[in-house]
Coordinates of C-alpha atoms and ligand atoms in Angstrom, one line a residue:
X1 CA 118.5 232.3 170.0
X2 CA 116.3 235.1 171.4
X3 CA 112.8 235.6 169.5
X4 CA 112.5 238.2 167.3
X5 CA 112.9 241.3 168.0
X6 CA 109.3 243.2 168.1
X7 CA 109.2 247.1 168.5
X8 CA 105.6 249.0 168.8
X9 CA 108.1 251.9 166.1
X10 CA 107.5 252.3 162.6
X11 CA 110.8 253.0 161.0
X12 CA 110.1 255.1 157.5
X13 CA 113.8 256.4 157.4
X14 CA 115.5 257.9 154.1
X15 CA 118.4 255.8 155.7
X16 CA 120.3 254.3 156.9
X17 CA 116.6 252.5 157.5
X18 CA 114.7 249.7 158.9
X19 CA 116.6 245.4 158.5
X20 CA 114.5 242.7 158.4
X21 CA 114.1 242.1 161.8
X22 CA 115.5 238.3 161.3
X23 CA 119.4 239.9 160.2
X24 CA 119.3 242.1 163.2
X25 CA 118.8 239.4 164.9
X26 CA 121.2 236.3 163.6
X27 CA 123.4 239.6 163.0
X28 CA 123.7 241.2 167.0
X29 CA 124.0 236.8 167.7
X30 CA 127.1 236.8 165.5
X31 CA 128.5 239.8 167.0
X32 CA 129.2 237.7 170.3
X33 CA 129.1 233.6 168.8
X34 CA 130.0 233.6 164.6
X35 CA 128.8 230.8 163.6
X36 CA 129.7 228.9 167.2
X37 CA 133.5 230.0 165.5
X38 CA 133.3 231.3 169.7
X39 CA 135.3 234.3 168.1
X40 CA 132.8 237.3 167.1
X41 CA 132.3 238.6 163.5
X42 CA 133.9 242.0 164.4
X43 CA 137.2 240.1 165.0
X44 CA 137.8 237.7 162.3
X45 CA 140.6 238.1 159.4
X46 CA 139.0 238.8 156.9
X47 CA 141.7 235.9 154.3
X48 CA 140.1 233.1 156.7
X49 CA 137.7 230.0 155.5
X50 CA 135.2 231.3 158.3
X51 CA 134.9 235.2 156.1
X52 CA 135.4 234.0 152.9
X53 CA 131.6 231.0 153.1
X54 CA 129.8 235.3 154.0
X55 CA 131.9 236.8 150.5
X56 CA 130.7 233.7 149.0
X57 CA 127.2 234.0 149.8
X58 CA 126.7 237.7 149.6
X59 CA 128.4 237.5 146.1
X60 CA 126.2 234.0 144.8
X61 CA 123.4 235.8 146.2
X62 CA 123.4 238.9 144.7
X63 CA 124.2 237.0 141.2
X64 CA 120.9 234.8 141.6
X65 CA 118.9 238.1 142.2
X66 CA 119.3 239.4 139.8
X67 CA 120.2 236.9 137.5
X68 CA 124.1 237.7 136.0
X69 CA 125.2 236.4 133.3
X70 CA 128.6 235.9 133.6
X71 CA 130.1 239.3 131.6
X72 CA 129.1 241.1 134.9
X73 CA 130.9 240.4 138.2
X74 CA 129.9 241.6 141.5
X75 CA 131.7 243.7 144.6
X76 CA 131.2 244.9 147.3
X77 CA 133.7 248.2 148.1
X78 CA 133.9 250.2 150.5
X79 CA 133.0 254.0 150.8
X80 CA 129.6 254.7 150.4
X81 CA 127.9 255.4 147.2
X82 CA 129.6 259.3 146.5
X83 CA 132.2 257.5 146.0
X84 CA 131.0 255.5 142.0
X85 CA 129.8 259.0 141.9
X86 CA 133.9 259.6 139.9
X87 CA 135.0 256.1 140.0
X88 CA 132.6 255.5 137.8
X89 CA 134.3 257.7 135.2
X90 CA 137.6 257.2 136.0
X91 CA 137.4 253.6 135.5
X92 CA 135.9 253.8 132.0
X93 CA 135.6 257.7 130.5
X94 CA 138.2 259.3 128.6
X95 CA 139.4 263.1 128.8
X96 CA 138.1 263.3 125.5
X97 CA 134.8 261.7 125.9
X98 CA 132.1 262.1 126.9
X99 CA 129.0 260.6 129.3
X100 CA 124.8 261.7 129.0
X101 CA 124.0 262.2 132.2
X102 CA 119.6 263.0 133.7
X103 CA 119.7 265.1 136.2
X104 CA 117.1 264.8 138.2
X105 CA 117.8 265.4 141.8
X106 CA 120.8 265.8 144.5
X107 CA 122.3 262.7 143.9
X108 CA 122.7 263.5 140.1
X109 CA 123.4 266.4 140.0
X110 CA 126.5 264.9 142.0
X111 CA 127.4 262.4 140.2
X112 CA 127.6 265.7 137.3
X113 CA 129.4 267.3 139.6
X114 CA 132.5 264.2 139.9
X115 CA 132.3 263.5 135.8
X116 CA 133.3 265.9 134.8
X117 CA 136.9 265.6 136.8
X118 CA 137.1 262.9 134.0
X119 CA 135.3 263.8 130.5
X120 CA 132.6 265.6 128.7
X121 CA 129.3 265.4 130.4
X122 CA 126.1 266.3 128.1
X123 CA 123.7 266.3 130.7
X124 CA 120.1 264.9 128.5
X125 CA 117.2 266.4 130.5
X126 CA 116.8 268.2 133.5
X127 CA 114.2 269.6 136.1
X128 CA 116.0 270.5 138.7
X129 CA 113.2 274.2 137.5
X130 CA 110.8 272.2 139.2
X131 CA 112.3 271.2 142.2
X132 CA 112.8 267.5 140.4
X133 CA 109.0 267.2 141.3
X134 CA 109.1 264.7 138.0
X135 CA 111.5 263.3 135.9
X136 CA 112.3 264.6 132.4
X137 CA 111.3 261.5 129.8
X138 CA 111.6 263.3 126.9
X139 CA 115.6 263.4 125.5
X140 CA 117.7 262.1 123.1
X141 CA 120.6 259.5 124.0
X142 CA 123.9 260.6 122.3
X143 CA 125.0 257.5 119.9
X144 CA 128.8 259.1 120.0
X145 CA 128.5 259.2 124.2
X146 CA 130.1 256.5 126.3
X147 CA 127.9 256.1 128.1
X148 CA 123.9 257.3 130.0
X149 CA 124.2 257.7 133.7
X150 CA 120.3 257.1 135.1
X151 CA 119.3 258.1 138.8
X152 CA 117.2 254.9 139.4
X153 CA 114.9 256.2 142.2
X154 CA 115.7 259.9 143.6
X155 CA 115.4 259.3 147.3
X156 CA 114.8 263.3 147.9
X157 CA 112.3 264.0 145.9
X158 CA 109.9 261.0 145.8
X159 CA 110.7 260.4 141.7
X160 CA 111.6 256.5 140.0
X161 CA 111.9 255.5 136.6
X162 CA 109.3 253.2 135.6
X163 CA 109.6 252.8 132.3
X164 CA 113.8 252.1 132.1
X165 CA 112.8 250.8 128.2
X166 CA 114.0 255.0 127.2
X167 CA 118.0 253.8 128.2
X168 CA 117.9 250.4 126.7
X169 CA 116.8 251.9 123.4
X170 CA 119.8 254.5 123.7
X171 CA 122.1 251.8 122.0
X172 CA 125.0 252.5 124.8
X173 CA 126.5 251.0 128.1
X174 CA 124.5 252.6 130.8
X175 CA 126.0 252.9 134.5
X176 CA 123.2 253.0 137.6
X177 CA 123.2 254.6 140.4
X178 CA 120.6 252.2 142.2
X179 CA 121.1 253.4 146.0
X180 CA 117.8 253.6 147.5
X181 CA 115.7 251.3 145.0
X182 CA 118.1 248.4 144.4
X183 CA 116.8 244.8 145.0
X184 CA 112.9 246.4 145.0
X185 CA 111.8 245.0 142.0
X186 CA 112.7 243.0 139.5
X187 CA 114.7 244.1 135.3
X188 CA 116.6 242.8 133.7
X189 CA 119.8 244.1 135.4
X190 CA 122.6 242.4 132.3
X191 CA 121.2 245.4 130.6
X192 CA 123.4 247.4 132.8
X193 CA 127.4 247.7 132.1
X194 CA 127.2 249.1 135.9
X195 CA 125.4 248.7 138.7
X196 CA 126.5 250.5 142.5
X197 CA 123.7 250.7 145.3
X198 CA 125.2 252.0 148.7
X199 CA 123.6 249.1 150.9
X200 CA 122.1 251.5 153.9
X201 CA 119.0 251.6 151.3
X202 CA 117.5 248.5 150.9
X203 CA 119.8 246.0 150.9
X204 CA 122.2 246.6 154.1
X205 CA 124.4 247.9 157.0
X206 CA 125.7 252.2 155.7
X207 CA 129.6 250.9 154.9
X208 CA 129.8 249.3 152.0
X209 CA 128.8 249.5 148.3
X210 CA 127.5 247.0 146.2
X211 CA 128.8 247.1 142.3
X212 CA 127.4 245.2 139.5
X213 CA 129.9 245.1 136.6
X214 CA 130.1 243.9 133.2
X215 CA 134.0 243.9 132.6
X216 CA 133.3 244.3 129.1
X217 CA 133.1 248.1 129.9
X218 CA 137.1 248.5 131.3
X219 CA 139.7 248.3 129.9
X220 CA 138.9 251.5 127.9
X221 CA 140.9 254.0 129.3
X222 CA 144.6 255.5 129.3
X223 CA 144.2 257.3 132.1
X224 CA 146.8 255.7 135.6
X225 CA 144.1 254.4 138.1
X226 CA 145.1 254.7 141.7
X227 CA 145.2 250.4 142.7
X228 CA 142.0 250.7 145.5
X229 CA 140.0 252.4 143.0
X230 CA 140.5 250.2 139.9
X231 CA 138.2 248.0 139.4
X232 CA 140.2 245.7 137.6
X233 CA 142.1 245.3 141.2
X234 CA 138.6 244.5 143.0
X235 CA 137.9 241.6 140.6
X236 CA 141.0 239.6 140.6
X237 CA 140.8 239.6 144.4
X238 CA 137.7 239.1 144.5
X239 CA 136.7 242.4 147.2
X240 CA 139.1 241.2 149.1
X241 CA 141.6 243.5 147.6
X242 CA 141.6 245.1 150.9
X243 CA 140.0 244.6 154.6
X244 CA 136.5 245.3 153.4
X245 CA 134.2 246.3 156.1
X246 CA 134.1 242.8 157.7
X247 CA 130.4 243.1 159.2
X248 CA 128.8 245.3 156.8
X249 CA 129.2 242.8 154.5
X250 CA 128.0 240.5 156.9
X251 CA 124.9 242.2 157.2
X252 CA 123.8 243.2 153.5
X253 CA 124.6 238.7 153.2
X254 CA 122.5 238.5 155.8
X255 CA 119.6 241.2 154.0
X256 CA 120.1 238.9 150.5
X257 CA 119.4 235.5 152.1
X258 CA 115.9 236.7 153.2
X259 CA 115.4 238.9 150.3
X260 CA 116.5 235.0 148.2
X261 CA 114.0 232.8 151.5
X262 CA 111.0 235.0 150.4
X263 CA 111.3 234.4 147.0
X264 CA 112.9 236.8 145.4
X265 CA 112.1 240.0 143.2
X266 CA 108.9 239.0 142.1
X267 CA 107.7 238.6 145.5
X268 CA 109.1 241.8 146.6
X269 CA 108.5 243.3 143.9
X270 CA 104.7 243.1 144.2
X271 CA 104.4 243.2 148.0
X272 CA 106.7 246.8 147.7
X273 CA 103.7 247.5 144.6
X274 CA 101.1 246.9 147.5
X275 CA 102.8 249.0 149.9
X276 CA 103.4 251.8 147.9
X277 CA 99.8 251.1 145.9
X278 CA 97.9 251.4 149.3
X279 CA 99.9 255.1 151.1
X280 CA 99.4 256.9 147.8
X281 CA 95.2 256.0 147.4
X282 CA 95.7 257.0 150.9
X283 CA 97.4 260.8 150.4
X284 CA 95.2 260.8 147.0
X285 CA 91.7 260.4 149.2
X286 CA 92.5 263.4 152.3
X287 CA 92.7 266.5 149.3
X288 CA 94.3 268.1 153.7
X289 CA 97.4 266.0 152.1
X290 CA 99.7 266.8 148.5
X291 CA 102.2 264.6 146.2
X292 CA 104.6 266.2 145.8
X293 CA 105.4 264.4 142.4
X294 CA 104.3 263.5 139.6
X295 CA 101.5 261.1 139.7
X296 CA 103.0 258.6 137.2
X297 CA 106.6 258.8 138.3
X298 CA 105.8 258.2 142.3
X299 CA 108.6 256.2 144.2
X300 CA 107.3 253.0 145.4
X301 CA 110.2 253.1 147.9
X302 CA 110.1 257.7 149.2
X303 CA 106.6 258.5 148.8
X304 CA 107.6 262.3 149.4
X305 CA 104.3 264.4 150.1
X306 CA 102.8 268.3 151.7
X307 CA 99.9 269.0 153.9
X308 CA 98.1 271.7 152.0
X309 CA 97.3 274.3 155.2
X310 CA 101.2 274.0 156.1
X311 CA 99.9 275.4 159.5
X312 CA 99.2 272.3 160.0
X313 CA 102.5 270.0 159.5
X314 CA 103.4 270.4 163.3
X315 CA 100.1 269.0 164.8
X316 CA 101.0 266.4 162.1
X317 CA 104.1 264.9 163.1
X318 CA 103.1 265.3 166.8
X319 CA 100.5 262.7 165.9
X320 CA 103.2 260.2 164.4
X321 CA 105.4 261.0 166.4
X322 CA 102.8 259.7 169.2
X323 CA 102.3 256.2 167.7
X324 CA 105.6 255.4 168.0
X325 CA 106.2 256.6 163.7
X326 CA 110.2 257.3 163.1
X327 CA 111.8 259.3 160.3
X328 CA 108.4 261.3 158.3
X329 CA 111.0 264.3 157.9
X330 CA 110.8 265.0 154.1
X331 CA 115.0 266.0 153.2
X332 CA 115.6 270.0 153.8
X333 CA 116.1 270.1 150.3
X334 CA 112.4 268.7 149.0
X335 CA 110.7 269.9 152.7
X336 CA 107.5 267.8 154.6
X337 CA 107.0 264.6 154.6
X338 CA 108.8 261.3 152.7
X339 CA 107.5 258.0 153.8
X340 CA 109.9 255.6 153.1
X341 CA 108.6 251.9 152.6
X342 CA 111.8 249.7 151.7
X343 CA 111.8 246.2 151.3
X344 CA 111.6 245.8 155.2
X345 CA 108.8 247.4 156.4
X346 CA 106.3 246.0 156.5
X347 CA 103.2 246.2 155.5
X348 CA 101.1 246.6 159.0
X349 CA 103.6 249.8 158.9
X350 CA 102.0 251.2 155.8
X351 CA 98.5 250.7 157.9
X352 CA 99.1 252.1 160.2
X353 CA 99.6 255.3 159.0
X354 CA 97.0 255.7 156.6
X355 CA 94.8 254.8 159.4
X356 CA 96.7 257.9 160.6
X357 CA 96.5 260.1 158.1
X358 CA 93.2 258.6 157.1
X359 CA 91.7 260.1 160.4
X360 CA 93.6 263.4 159.9
X361 CA 92.0 263.8 156.5
X362 CA 88.3 262.7 157.8
X363 CA 89.1 265.4 160.9
X364 CA 90.7 268.2 159.1
X365 CA 88.8 267.5 155.3
Ligands
PLP1 C1 121.6 258.2 149.4 C2 122.4 257.9 148.6 C3 123.4 258.3 148.1 C4 124.5 258.2 148.4 O1 125.0 258.1 148.6 P1 125.8 257.6 150.6 O2 126.6 255.9 150.6 O3 125.6 258.3 151.7 O4 127.8 257.9 149.2 C5 124.0 257.9 146.3 N1 123.1 257.9 145.7 C6 121.1 257.7 146.1 C7 120.5 258.0 144.9 C8 121.2 257.7 147.4 O5 119.8 257.7 147.5

């Protein structure tokens, strides 16, 4: 195999985003010859022992990392997180029932829009009026609701729920879109009834969703569900109801394996905390910069900030570009800059951008 890729680029992309160098390497090798089979991963049958081993390891590693109990199933499905916006309510919300939703950004909003196609929606809190620059924590979960839905990390705005107890105390099932902070920190995953995450932010390549489903929440809706959208069929078929996204599942498996070999979630959480700590500490040290969101809600995955004097934005962007920094332009809905620090981003990349911010901050201070 070739040596570890040594790129002189710092990839702060919001998604698809950086993956571990080992994963890129192993995946590229598998495209040529998968596990010394003489076949490319792209040409093996999904019902072969070769691929079954990939699916089994992906599932087992995910279960292990999250410490899941027997009620919870792990699925690898097509369609991206956006498909889950409708697939969740289709599978668990009856027409005459309501679900609670937290409105903390564009993705949450899209989930709300889709849920309304299947049942009632209570929006129990929203920070829309302030362009989602904080997390609205003053809410009451309706005891009569079928479930409460949250977005654990708001990728575009840079907010993240740090106190999940707010949701655990609701006494109703919890559904979470974890696309952009999945497996970035420890939490009690068994407290959730459905977790979904598009793999391309923190857990693999685009093309696959990772889901965790508490089986007990299924079999309770009256409507007919198209076969391919029915979670029960996917559970029964072990994520092999139809041809799965073979390569994307493989890359997710490699990424999960990398995480496990590193020491799992306690280790990655510590690293993520260190990276985010360094970043925000630098951000707060130079008045030329300004964080976009309430400090207590700052995301450890996506740091969103601006430059006080917007006329300096271009200069800062050019500086970053010159130093090989990729993907720091803020989302068009949030403006400014966004530095994404997903699991695979090395500390040295955060060091590099904070050094640059320091120089810029002193110069413009
Ligand atoms: C990126 C993202 C999505 C959309 O994912 P797709 O895979 O493109 O459908 C949904 N929710 C969150 C929180 C995201 O970050």
